[in-house]
CSV table of C-alpha atoms and ligand atoms in Angstrom, one decimal:
chain,number,residue,atom,x,y,z
V,1046,MET,CA,-23.8,-55.7,4.5
V,1047,SER,CA,-26.3,-58.0,2.6
V,1048,GLY,CA,-26.3,-61.4,5.0
V,1049,GLY,CA,-30.1,-59.8,6.5
V,1050,LEU,CA,-31.3,-59.5,2.7
V,1051,SER,CA,-33.9,-63.1,1.1
V,1052,ALA,CA,-32.2,-64.5,-1.8
V,1053,THR,CA,-34.3,-62.8,-4.5
V,1054,ALA,CA,-33.0,-59.3,-2.6
V,1055,ARG,CA,-29.9,-59.7,-3.1
V,1056,MET,CA,-31.0,-61.0,-6.7
V,1057,ALA,CA,-32.8,-57.9,-7.5
V,1058,LEU,CA,-29.9,-55.7,-5.5
V,1059,LEU,CA,-26.8,-57.7,-7.5
V,1060,ALA,CA,-29.0,-56.9,-10.6
V,1061,ARG,CA,-28.7,-53.4,-9.7
V,1062,LEU,CA,-25.3,-53.0,-9.2
V,1063,SER,CA,-23.7,-54.4,-12.4
V,1064,LYS,CA,-26.3,-52.0,-14.5
V,1065,ARG,CA,-24.4,-49.6,-11.9
V,1066,ARG,CA,-21.2,-50.5,-13.2
V,1067,SER,CA,-22.2,-50.8,-16.9
V,1068,GLY,CA,-22.6,-47.3,-16.4
V,1069,GLU,CA,-27.0,-48.1,-16.4
V,1070,ALA,CA,-28.6,-45.7,-14.3
V,1071,PRO,CA,-30.7,-47.8,-11.7
V,1072,ALA,CA,-33.6,-45.3,-11.4
V,1073,PRO,CA,-36.1,-47.3,-9.3
V,1074,ASP,CA,-38.0,-44.9,-8.7
V,1075,ALA,CA,-38.0,-43.4,-11.7
V,1076,GLY,CA,-41.0,-40.7,-12.0
V,1077,SER,CA,-41.7,-39.7,-9.2
V,1078,ALA,CA,-41.5,-37.3,-6.8
V,1079,ARG,CA,-37.7,-39.2,-4.9
V,1080,ASP,CA,-36.5,-40.1,-8.1
V,1081,PHE,CA,-33.0,-38.9,-7.7
V,1082,THR,CA,-31.8,-39.0,-11.2
V,1083,THR,CA,-33.4,-35.6,-11.6
V,1084,LEU,CA,-31.8,-33.8,-9.3
V,1085,PRO,CA,-29.3,-30.3,-10.4
V,1086,GLY,CA,-26.4,-30.8,-12.4
V,1087,MET,CA,-27.1,-34.8,-11.8
V,1088,ARG,CA,-27.5,-35.5,-16.1
V,1089,ASP,CA,-24.0,-32.7,-16.9
V,1090,PHE,CA,-22.2,-34.7,-14.1
V,1091,GLY,CA,-23.3,-38.4,-15.6
V,1092,LEU,CA,-22.7,-37.3,-19.4
V,1093,LEU,CA,-19.0,-36.4,-18.3
V,1094,LYS,CA,-18.5,-39.5,-15.9
V,1095,THR,CA,-20.2,-41.7,-18.9
V,1096,ALA,CA,-17.6,-40.0,-21.6
V,1097,LEU,CA,-14.8,-40.8,-19.4
V,1098,GLN,CA,-15.9,-44.7,-18.5
V,1099,SER,CA,-16.1,-45.2,-22.2
V,1100,LEU,CA,-12.6,-44.2,-22.5
V,1101,ASP,CA,-11.6,-46.6,-19.5
V,1102,MET,CA,-9.7,-44.1,-17.8
V,1103,PRO,CA,-9.0,-43.4,-14.1
V,1104,SER,CA,-11.0,-40.5,-12.9
V,1105,PRO,CA,-9.0,-37.9,-12.4
V,1106,LEU,CA,-11.4,-36.5,-9.1
V,1107,PHE,CA,-11.2,-37.6,-6.3
V,1108,GLN,CA,-6.3,-37.9,-6.0
V,1109,ALA,CA,-5.3,-39.3,-3.3
V,1110,HIS,CA,-2.2,-37.8,-2.1
V,1111,ASP,CA,0.1,-38.7,1.1
V,1112,GLY,CA,2.6,-36.7,2.7
V,1113,LEU,CA,2.0,-32.4,2.3
V,1114,ALA,CA,1.3,-32.4,-1.3
V,1115,GLY,CA,3.3,-29.2,-1.6
V,1116,ALA,CA,5.3,-28.7,-4.1
V,1117,HIS,CA,5.9,-32.5,-4.2
V,1118,SER,CA,3.9,-34.8,-3.4
V,1119,ARG,CA,3.0,-38.7,-3.1
V,1120,ILE,CA,0.2,-40.6,-5.9
V,1121,GLN,CA,-0.3,-43.7,-4.8
V,1122,GLY,CA,3.0,-44.5,-3.8
V,1123,ARG,CA,4.8,-42.3,-6.3
V,1124,ALA,CA,6.6,-39.4,-6.1
V,1125,VAL,CA,4.9,-35.8,-8.5
V,1126,VAL,CA,5.7,-33.0,-9.4
V,1127,ASN,CA,2.2,-31.8,-7.8
V,1128,PHE,CA,1.0,-28.4,-9.3
V,1129,THR,CA,-2.6,-29.3,-7.5
V,1130,SER,CA,-2.6,-27.2,-4.6
V,1131,TYR,CA,-2.4,-24.5,-3.1
V,1132,ASN,CA,0.6,-24.8,-0.5
V,1133,TYR,CA,1.5,-20.9,-2.9
V,1134,LEU,CA,4.1,-20.0,0.0
V,1135,GLY,CA,5.1,-23.5,1.4
V,1136,LEU,CA,4.0,-23.3,4.9
V,1137,ASN,CA,1.5,-26.0,5.0
V,1138,GLY,CA,4.2,-28.7,6.7
V,1139,ASP,CA,6.9,-25.6,7.4
V,1140,PRO,CA,8.2,-26.8,11.3
V,1141,ARG,CA,7.0,-23.3,12.9
V,1142,VAL,CA,3.9,-23.5,11.6
V,1143,LEU,CA,3.5,-27.5,12.6
V,1144,ALA,CA,4.7,-25.9,16.0
V,1145,ALA,CA,2.2,-23.1,16.5
V,1146,ALA,CA,-0.3,-25.8,16.0
V,1147,LYS,CA,0.0,-29.0,18.6
V,1148,ALA,CA,1.1,-26.1,20.7
V,1149,ALA,CA,-2.3,-25.5,20.7
V,1150,VAL,CA,-3.8,-28.3,20.0
V,1151,ASP,CA,-2.0,-29.3,23.2
V,1152,ARG,CA,-3.8,-25.9,25.6
V,1153,TYR,CA,-6.9,-26.4,24.0
V,1154,GLY,CA,-7.0,-29.8,22.4
V,1155,VAL,CA,-8.6,-30.7,18.4
V,1156,SER,CA,-12.0,-28.9,18.8
V,1157,PRO,CA,-13.4,-26.0,20.5
V,1158,SER,CA,-16.5,-28.0,21.5
V,1159,GLY,CA,-18.4,-24.9,20.8
V,1160,SER,CA,-20.4,-21.3,19.1
V,1161,ARG,CA,-18.0,-18.6,19.7
V,1162,ILE,CA,-21.4,-16.7,21.6
V,1163,LEU,CA,-21.2,-19.4,23.8
V,1164,SER,CA,-18.3,-21.2,24.9
V,1165,GLY,CA,-16.1,-21.8,22.0
V,1166,GLU,CA,-13.7,-18.1,22.2
V,1167,ARG,CA,-10.4,-18.3,22.4
V,1168,GLU,CA,-8.0,-15.5,22.6
V,1169,LEU,CA,-6.4,-17.3,19.6
V,1170,HIS,CA,-9.2,-16.1,17.2
V,1171,ARG,CA,-9.1,-12.4,18.5
V,1172,GLU,CA,-4.6,-12.6,17.8
V,1173,LEU,CA,-5.5,-14.4,14.5
V,1174,GLU,CA,-8.5,-11.5,13.9
V,1175,ARG,CA,-6.7,-8.5,15.1
V,1176,ALA,CA,-3.8,-9.5,12.7
V,1177,LEU,CA,-6.0,-9.7,9.2
V,1178,ALA,CA,-7.3,-6.7,9.7
V,1179,ALA,CA,-4.0,-5.5,10.0
V,1180,LEU,CA,-2.6,-6.9,7.1
V,1181,HIS,CA,-6.2,-5.2,5.2
V,1182,GLY,CA,-6.8,-2.0,7.4
V,1183,THR,CA,-9.2,-2.4,8.0
V,1184,GLU,CA,-10.7,-2.1,11.8
V,1185,ALA,CA,-12.4,-5.6,12.0
V,1186,ALA,CA,-12.4,-8.5,11.2
V,1187,LEU,CA,-14.3,-11.9,11.8
V,1188,THR,CA,-13.0,-15.7,11.0
V,1189,PHE,CA,-15.3,-18.7,9.9
V,1190,VAL,CA,-15.1,-22.6,9.5
V,1191,SER,CA,-14.2,-22.2,5.8
V,1192,GLY,CA,-14.0,-19.6,3.5
V,1193,HIS,CA,-16.8,-21.4,1.1
V,1194,ALA,CA,-18.8,-20.5,4.4
V,1195,THR,CA,-17.3,-17.5,4.9
V,1196,ASN,CA,-19.3,-16.1,1.2
V,1197,VAL,CA,-21.9,-18.4,1.5
V,1198,THR,CA,-22.4,-17.0,4.9
V,1199,THR,CA,-21.9,-13.6,4.9
V,1200,ILE,CA,-22.9,-12.4,1.5
V,1201,GLY,CA,-26.4,-14.1,2.1
V,1202,HIS,CA,-26.6,-12.7,5.2
V,1203,LEU,CA,-26.0,-9.2,4.2
V,1204,MET,CA,-28.1,-8.1,1.0
V,1205,SER,CA,-32.1,-9.8,0.9
V,1206,PRO,CA,-34.4,-10.5,-2.2
V,1207,ARG,CA,-35.1,-6.1,-3.1
V,1208,ASP,CA,-31.3,-6.2,-3.1
V,1209,ILE,CA,-28.9,-6.1,-5.9
V,1210,VAL,CA,-25.4,-8.2,-6.8
V,1211,VAL,CA,-22.8,-7.4,-9.2
V,1212,HIS,CA,-20.8,-9.7,-9.7
V,1213,ASP,CA,-18.2,-10.8,-12.4
V,1214,ALA,CA,-19.4,-14.0,-14.0
V,1215,ALA,CA,-15.9,-16.3,-12.9
V,1216,ILE,CA,-16.3,-15.2,-9.3
V,1217,HIS,CA,-16.2,-19.1,-6.7
V,1218,ASN,CA,-19.2,-21.1,-6.7
V,1219,SER,CA,-19.3,-19.7,-2.6
V,1220,CYS,CA,-20.3,-16.4,-3.9
V,1221,THR,CA,-22.8,-17.0,-6.4
V,1222,GLU,CA,-24.0,-20.0,-3.1
V,1223,GLY,CA,-24.3,-16.6,-0.3
V,1224,VAL,CA,-26.4,-14.8,-3.3
V,1225,ARG,CA,-28.4,-18.0,-4.2
V,1226,LEU,CA,-29.3,-17.8,0.2
V,1227,SER,CA,-29.4,-14.1,-0.2
V,1228,GLY,CA,-32.5,-14.2,-2.2
V,1229,ALA,CA,-31.5,-10.9,-4.3
V,1230,ARG,CA,-31.4,-10.4,-7.6
V,1231,ARG,CA,-27.5,-11.6,-9.0
V,1232,ILE,CA,-26.6,-10.0,-12.4
V,1233,PRO,CA,-23.4,-11.4,-13.9
V,1234,PHE,CA,-20.8,-9.5,-15.9
V,1235,ALA,CA,-18.3,-10.9,-18.3
V,1236,HIS,CA,-15.4,-12.2,-16.9
V,1237,ASN,CA,-13.3,-9.0,-16.1
V,1238,ASP,CA,-15.6,-6.7,-18.4
V,1239,LEU,CA,-15.9,-3.7,-16.2
V,1240,GLY,CA,-17.4,-1.3,-18.7
V,1241,ALA,CA,-20.2,-3.9,-18.2
V,1242,ALA,CA,-20.2,-3.9,-15.2
V,1243,GLU,CA,-21.2,-0.5,-15.0
V,1244,ARG,CA,-23.9,-1.0,-17.2
V,1245,GLU,CA,-25.3,-3.5,-15.2
V,1246,LEU,CA,-24.9,-1.9,-11.9
V,1247,ALA,CA,-26.1,1.4,-13.4
V,1248,ALA,CA,-29.3,-0.2,-15.3
V,1249,ALA,CA,-30.3,-2.7,-11.7
V,1250,ARG,CA,-30.2,0.6,-9.2
V,1251,ARG,CA,-32.0,2.4,-11.7
V,1252,GLY,CA,-34.6,-0.8,-11.8
V,1253,ALA,CA,-34.1,-1.3,-8.0
V,1254,GLY,CA,-36.5,-0.2,-5.3
V,1255,LYS,CA,-35.7,3.2,-3.1
V,1256,ALA,CA,-34.1,0.7,0.0
V,1257,ALA,CA,-32.3,-1.5,-2.9
V,1258,ARG,CA,-29.2,-1.7,-1.4
V,1259,ALA,CA,-26.1,-3.0,-4.4
V,1260,LEU,CA,-23.6,-5.5,-3.7
V,1261,LEU,CA,-20.5,-5.1,-6.0
V,1262,LEU,CA,-18.2,-9.0,-6.2
V,1263,VAL,CA,-15.0,-9.4,-7.3
V,1264,GLU,CA,-11.6,-11.1,-6.5
V,1265,GLY,CA,-8.3,-10.2,-5.8
V,1266,HIS,CA,-6.7,-13.4,-8.5
V,1267,TYR,CA,-9.5,-15.2,-10.2
V,1268,SER,CA,-9.4,-19.4,-9.8
V,1269,MET,CA,-10.0,-20.5,-12.2
V,1270,ASP,CA,-7.8,-18.0,-15.0
V,1271,GLY,CA,-5.2,-16.0,-12.7
V,1272,ASP,CA,-5.4,-12.6,-13.3
V,1273,SER,CA,-6.9,-9.5,-11.7
V,1274,PRO,CA,-9.3,-6.5,-12.0
V,1275,ASP,CA,-8.5,-3.2,-12.3
V,1276,LEU,CA,-9.3,-2.8,-8.2
V,1277,ALA,CA,-9.5,2.1,-8.8
V,1278,ARG,CA,-11.6,1.5,-11.1
V,1279,CYS,CA,-13.7,-0.9,-8.8
V,1280,ILE,CA,-13.9,0.8,-5.9
V,1281,GLU,CA,-14.8,4.4,-8.1
V,1282,ILE,CA,-18.2,2.2,-10.0
V,1283,ALA,CA,-19.4,0.6,-7.0
V,1284,ARG,CA,-19.0,4.8,-5.7
V,1285,ARG,CA,-20.1,6.3,-8.1
V,1286,HIS,CA,-24.2,3.6,-8.4
V,1287,ASP,CA,-23.7,3.5,-4.4
V,1288,ALA,CA,-22.8,0.1,-3.8
V,1289,TRP,CA,-20.6,-1.9,-1.8
V,1290,LEU,CA,-18.0,-3.4,-2.9
V,1291,MET,CA,-16.4,-7.0,-1.3
V,1292,VAL,CA,-13.4,-8.4,-2.7
V,1293,ASP,CA,-12.6,-12.1,-2.6
V,1294,GLU,CA,-9.0,-12.5,-2.0
V,1295,ALA,CA,-9.3,-16.0,-2.3
V,1296,HIS,CA,-5.7,-16.4,-4.8
V,1297,SER,CA,-3.9,-13.1,-4.1
V,1298,LEU,CA,-3.3,-12.9,0.0
V,1299,GLY,CA,0.2,-14.1,-0.5
V,1300,VAL,CA,0.4,-14.2,-4.1
V,1301,LEU,CA,0.3,-10.0,-5.2
V,1302,GLY,CA,2.1,-7.2,-3.9
V,1303,ALA,CA,6.2,-7.0,-3.3
V,1304,THR,CA,5.1,-8.6,0.4
V,1305,GLY,CA,2.2,-10.8,-0.5
V,1306,GLN,CA,-0.5,-8.0,0.3
V,1307,GLY,CA,-3.4,-8.4,-2.1
V,1308,ILE,CA,-4.7,-7.3,-4.8
V,1309,ALA,CA,-4.1,-3.7,-3.0
V,1310,GLU,CA,-1.0,-3.4,-2.9
V,1311,ALA,CA,-0.1,-5.1,-6.8
V,1312,GLN,CA,-2.2,-2.0,-7.5
V,1313,GLY,CA,-1.6,0.8,-5.2
V,1314,VAL,CA,-4.7,1.3,-5.1
V,1315,ASP,CA,-5.7,2.0,-1.0
V,1316,PRO,CA,-8.1,-0.4,0.8
V,1317,ALA,CA,-9.8,1.7,2.6
V,1318,GLY,CA,-12.3,1.6,-0.5
V,1319,VAL,CA,-13.3,-1.8,-0.4
V,1320,ASP,CA,-16.2,-2.6,1.9
V,1321,ILE,CA,-15.1,-6.1,2.6
V,1322,TRP,CA,-12.3,-7.9,1.9
V,1323,MET,CA,-12.7,-11.7,2.1
V,1324,GLY,CA,-10.1,-14.4,2.2
V,1325,THR,CA,-9.3,-18.5,3.2
V,1326,LEU,CA,-7.0,-19.6,5.7
V,1327,SER,CA,-6.6,-22.3,3.3
V,1328,LYS,CA,-4.2,-21.1,0.5
V,1329,THR,CA,-0.9,-19.0,1.4
V,1330,LEU,CA,-1.9,-19.8,4.7
V,1331,SER,CA,-2.0,-23.5,5.4
V,1332,ALA,CA,-5.1,-24.4,8.2
V,1333,CYS,CA,-8.2,-24.1,6.6
V,1334,GLY,CA,-10.9,-20.8,7.7
V,1335,GLY,CA,-12.1,-18.1,5.8
V,1336,TYR,CA,-12.5,-14.4,7.0
V,1337,ILE,CA,-13.5,-11.4,6.4
V,1338,ALA,CA,-11.8,-7.8,7.1
V,1339,ALA,CA,-14.1,-4.8,7.3
V,1340,ARG,CA,-15.5,-2.0,9.0
V,1341,ALA,CA,-16.0,-2.7,13.4
V,1342,ASP,CA,-19.7,-2.2,13.3
V,1343,LEU,CA,-20.1,-4.7,10.2
V,1344,ILE,CA,-18.0,-7.3,11.8
V,1345,ASP,CA,-19.6,-7.0,14.7
V,1346,TRP,CA,-23.0,-7.5,13.6
V,1347,MET,CA,-21.8,-10.8,12.0
V,1348,ARG,CA,-20.6,-11.5,15.1
V,1349,HIS,CA,-24.1,-11.9,16.8
V,1350,THR,CA,-25.9,-11.9,14.5
V,1351,ALA,CA,-24.9,-14.7,11.1
V,1352,PRO,CA,-26.9,-17.9,11.6
V,1353,GLY,CA,-23.4,-19.1,9.6
V,1354,PHE,CA,-21.4,-18.2,12.4
V,1355,VAL,CA,-23.8,-18.0,15.7
V,1356,TYR,CA,-25.2,-21.3,14.5
V,1357,SER,CA,-21.9,-23.1,14.0
V,1358,VAL,CA,-18.7,-24.4,15.9
V,1359,ALA,CA,-15.8,-22.1,16.1
V,1360,LEU,CA,-12.2,-22.1,14.0
V,1361,PRO,CA,-10.1,-25.1,15.6
V,1362,PRO,CA,-7.8,-23.4,17.5
V,1363,ALA,CA,-5.0,-25.2,16.2
V,1364,LEU,CA,-6.0,-24.1,12.7
V,1365,ALA,CA,-5.9,-20.7,14.0
V,1366,ALA,CA,-2.3,-21.1,15.5
V,1367,ALA,CA,-1.0,-21.9,12.0
V,1368,ALA,CA,-2.7,-19.4,10.3
V,1369,LEU,CA,-1.0,-17.2,12.7
V,1370,GLU,CA,2.7,-17.8,12.1
V,1371,SER,CA,2.2,-17.9,8.2
V,1372,LEU,CA,0.1,-15.0,8.7
V,1373,ARG,CA,4.1,-14.3,10.4
V,1374,ILE,CA,6.1,-15.3,8.8
V,1375,LEU,CA,4.4,-14.3,4.9
V,1376,ARG,CA,5.4,-10.7,6.7
V,1377,ALA,CA,8.7,-11.9,7.6
V,1378,GLU,CA,9.8,-13.6,4.5
V,1379,PRO,CA,9.1,-11.1,1.3
V,1380,GLU,CA,11.4,-13.4,-0.4
V,1381,ARG,CA,8.8,-16.7,-0.5
V,1382,VAL,CA,6.3,-14.3,-2.3
V,1383,ALA,CA,9.1,-13.1,-5.0
V,1384,ARG,CA,10.2,-16.7,-6.1
V,1385,LEU,CA,5.9,-17.2,-6.2
V,1386,GLN,CA,5.6,-14.7,-8.4
V,1387,ALA,CA,8.4,-15.0,-10.4
V,1388,ASN,CA,7.6,-19.4,-10.9
V,1389,GLY,CA,4.0,-17.9,-11.6
V,1390,LEU,CA,5.4,-16.6,-14.7
V,1391,GLY,CA,7.9,-19.5,-15.4
V,1392,LEU,CA,6.0,-21.1,-15.3
V,1393,ARG,CA,3.9,-19.0,-17.9
V,1394,GLU,CA,6.7,-18.2,-20.8
V,1395,ARG,CA,7.7,-22.0,-20.5
V,1396,LEU,CA,4.0,-22.2,-21.3
V,1397,ARG,CA,3.3,-20.3,-23.7
V,1398,ALA,CA,6.8,-20.1,-26.1
V,1399,ARG,CA,6.1,-24.0,-27.0
V,1400,GLY,CA,2.0,-22.5,-28.4
V,1401,PHE,CA,0.4,-23.4,-25.0
V,1402,ASP,CA,-3.2,-21.0,-24.3
V,1403,THR,CA,-2.8,-19.7,-20.8
V,1404,GLY,CA,-5.8,-17.7,-21.5
V,1405,THR,CA,-5.9,-14.0,-19.5
V,1406,SER,CA,-3.6,-15.6,-16.5
V,1407,GLN,CA,-1.2,-12.4,-15.1
V,1408,GLY,CA,0.9,-15.2,-13.8
V,1409,GLY,CA,0.5,-15.2,-10.7
V,1410,ALA,CA,-0.2,-18.8,-8.5
V,1411,VAL,CA,-3.7,-19.5,-11.0
V,1412,LEU,CA,-2.1,-21.2,-14.2
V,1413,PRO,CA,-4.4,-21.9,-17.2
V,1414,VAL,CA,-4.1,-24.1,-19.4
V,1415,ILE,CA,-7.1,-24.3,-21.7
V,1416,LEU,CA,-6.7,-27.4,-24.2
V,1417,GLY,CA,-11.3,-26.6,-25.1
V,1418,SER,CA,-12.2,-30.4,-24.8
V,1419,SER,CA,-13.0,-32.3,-20.9
V,1420,VAL,CA,-12.7,-35.6,-22.3
V,1421,ARG,CA,-9.3,-34.5,-23.6
V,1422,THR,CA,-8.1,-32.5,-20.6
V,1423,ALA,CA,-9.0,-35.2,-18.5
V,1424,LYS,CA,-6.7,-37.8,-21.0
V,1425,VAL,CA,-3.7,-34.8,-20.8
V,1426,ALA,CA,-4.0,-34.9,-17.0
V,1427,ALA,CA,-3.2,-38.6,-17.2
V,1428,ALA,CA,-1.2,-38.6,-19.2
V,1429,LEU,CA,1.4,-36.4,-17.1
V,1430,LEU,CA,0.3,-38.2,-14.5
V,1431,GLU,CA,2.1,-41.2,-15.4
V,1432,ARG,CA,5.5,-38.5,-16.4
V,1433,GLY,CA,5.3,-37.4,-12.5
V,1434,VAL,CA,3.5,-34.1,-12.9
V,1435,ALA,CA,-0.1,-33.8,-11.0
V,1436,VAL,CA,-2.1,-31.5,-12.3
V,1437,GLN,CA,-5.7,-30.1,-12.2
V,1438,THR,CA,-8.4,-30.7,-14.5
V,1439,VAL,CA,-11.0,-28.0,-14.8
V,1440,THR,CA,-13.7,-29.4,-17.2
V,1441,PHE,CA,-17.4,-29.5,-18.1
V,1442,PRO,CA,-19.8,-28.4,-15.9
V,1443,ALA,CA,-17.1,-26.5,-13.9
V,1444,VAL,CA,-16.8,-25.1,-16.7
V,1445,PRO,CA,-18.1,-24.2,-20.4
V,1446,GLU,CA,-17.1,-27.5,-22.7
V,1447,GLN,CA,-15.1,-25.3,-25.2
V,1448,SER,CA,-13.5,-23.4,-21.9
V,1449,ALA,CA,-12.7,-26.6,-20.5
V,1450,ARG,CA,-8.7,-26.5,-18.9
V,1451,LEU,CA,-5.4,-27.8,-17.2
V,1452,ARG,CA,-5.5,-25.7,-13.3
V,1453,PHE,CA,-1.4,-25.9,-12.8
V,1454,PHE,CA,-1.2,-24.3,-9.3
V,1455,ILE,CA,1.8,-22.7,-8.5
V,1456,SER,CA,3.7,-22.6,-5.5
V,1457,SER,CA,6.9,-20.9,-4.0
V,1458,GLU,CA,8.9,-23.8,-3.7
V,1459,HIS,CA,8.8,-25.3,-7.3
V,1460,SER,CA,12.2,-25.3,-9.1
V,1461,ALA,CA,13.2,-24.4,-12.0
V,1462,ALA,CA,13.9,-28.0,-12.9
V,1463,ASP,CA,10.2,-28.6,-11.7
V,1464,LEU,CA,9.0,-25.9,-14.3
V,1465,ASP,CA,10.7,-27.4,-16.9
V,1466,GLN,CA,9.7,-30.8,-16.3
V,1467,ALA,CA,6.0,-29.8,-16.2
V,1468,ALA,CA,6.4,-27.5,-19.5
V,1469,GLU,CA,8.3,-31.0,-21.3
V,1470,ALA,CA,5.7,-33.6,-20.1
V,1471,LEU,CA,2.9,-31.8,-21.5
V,1472,SER,CA,4.2,-30.8,-24.9
V,1473,GLN,CA,4.7,-34.6,-25.3
V,1474,ALA,CA,1.5,-35.0,-23.5
V,1475,VAL,CA,-0.1,-33.0,-25.7
V,1476,SER,CA,1.5,-34.2,-29.0
V,1477,GLY,CA,0.7,-37.8,-28.1
V,1478,ILE,CA,-3.1,-37.5,-27.4
V,1479,GLY,CA,-3.4,-35.3,-30.3
V,1480,ARG,CA,-7.1,-34.1,-31.0
V,1481,VAL,CA,-10.0,-35.7,-29.0
V,1482,GLU,CA,-13.2,-34.5,-29.9
V,1483,SER,CA,-15.9,-33.2,-27.2
V,1484,LEU,CA,-18.3,-35.8,-26.4
V,1485,PRO,CA,-21.9,-35.2,-27.9
V,1486,GLY,CA,-23.9,-34.2,-25.2
V,1487,LEU,CA,-21.2,-32.2,-23.1
V,1488,GLY,CA,-22.0,-28.5,-23.0
V,1489,ALA,CA,-25.0,-29.5,-25.2
T,2233,PLP,C1,-12.2,-17.0,-4.8
T,2233,PLP,C2,-11.8,-19.0,-3.8
T,2233,PLP,N1,-13.2,-17.6,-3.0
T,2233,PLP,C3,-13.7,-19.0,-1.8
T,2233,PLP,C4,-13.2,-20.4,-1.9
T,2233,PLP,C5,-13.0,-21.1,-0.5
T,2233,PLP,O1,-12.5,-21.2,0.4
T,2233,PLP,P1,-12.1,-22.7,1.2
T,2233,PLP,O2,-11.6,-23.5,-0.1
T,2233,PLP,O3,-10.7,-22.4,1.6
T,2233,PLP,O4,-13.2,-23.5,1.8
T,2233,PLP,C6,-12.0,-20.4,-2.5
T,2233,PLP,C7,-12.0,-21.8,-3.1
T,2233,PLP,O5,-10.8,-22.4,-3.4
T,2233,PLP,C8,-11.9,-20.3,-3.6
T,2233,PLP,O6,-11.1,-20.3,-5.0
């Protein structure tokens, strides 16, 4: 690659690369407007990277899995019990889902080759959207190419700079990015503290102009904590303060409720109290993409005017077909949901019995184990991998340093032996590593 460089330029490049390897960030344009090192988050990310490098540990990030990466997977050629994938009901790889996706590829090709509004519309999109609307009991639904894009596009388009968004502090990044795009005032409340949500909403409403719209934003099953809000209370609060209520069901579809229909089913609440349901196709539905389900007038307005929908390619037909078939299996085989729920509670009990802090998790698909130090968390994850158990780390700066954690994603396809292995391996890994102080600077 450097064949075209002069000898002097090559020497300079080598010197810069060797500095980079030793952890010293080269900043040839330091102080100028072209300096990358001043980008947002660069300092925090650099601190964590340097901390891991100083411990001479392999990075727990960007692990390449081979095969289906369901409850069992292969990493670097080695079989592992896998707790890092969203394949909650084991449908990624189900022969019926694969056959549906393959048939769609044969019929439509891989790409829809256009935005829905132009040439990308296929009957499969409409079928999937009818099924999603039926699932949430709404008039209509709309799909997007990713769950992240769904939140960014929907919230970004719905709200405006004169509006207010009150949201749980643990809400997903895609929601806060949507608020940022909209320019609305963003007001977080402490995780699951609905009293605080109501106070914030009331105060913001008093301070905002008459024309201001308000949105209350929560998740059905929180992606970091594995707990849920009181949905009936969210509905009441939103009504009382004339706000829309939007619920992100990314981790609750297929997970909560006797038949996996999500938080409304689990809590026996009429889903009609929620103005906008949001979900992803990438978790239980074993595809990629996202959706909103709501009243037909909102959906129609989004289809014709939301930039992230109108100016973006359609969901690939094969992914729509996979999600549709997964939805059909979800309805036909509720025993998968029961197995997932039993596994969520089963692993939580095993870990609690060994003294681990699983926070406020209520069972379900997401189970955190709070270790309170990013470096300790990374070391424990590496030790777990050596024992054949793959678990995600959630470290600073994604969460505050004192709540750095492992996050187990549970599947209906984990066996009791898998859960025993994970709990035992975690006990051994943690006692083998002992206490690890946070490195100075992290979270400061
Ligand atoms: C709560 C929540 N919403 C939205 C998303 C984005 O979904 P996707 O990964 O399908 O883009 C995620 C991703 O994990 C999530 O956890």
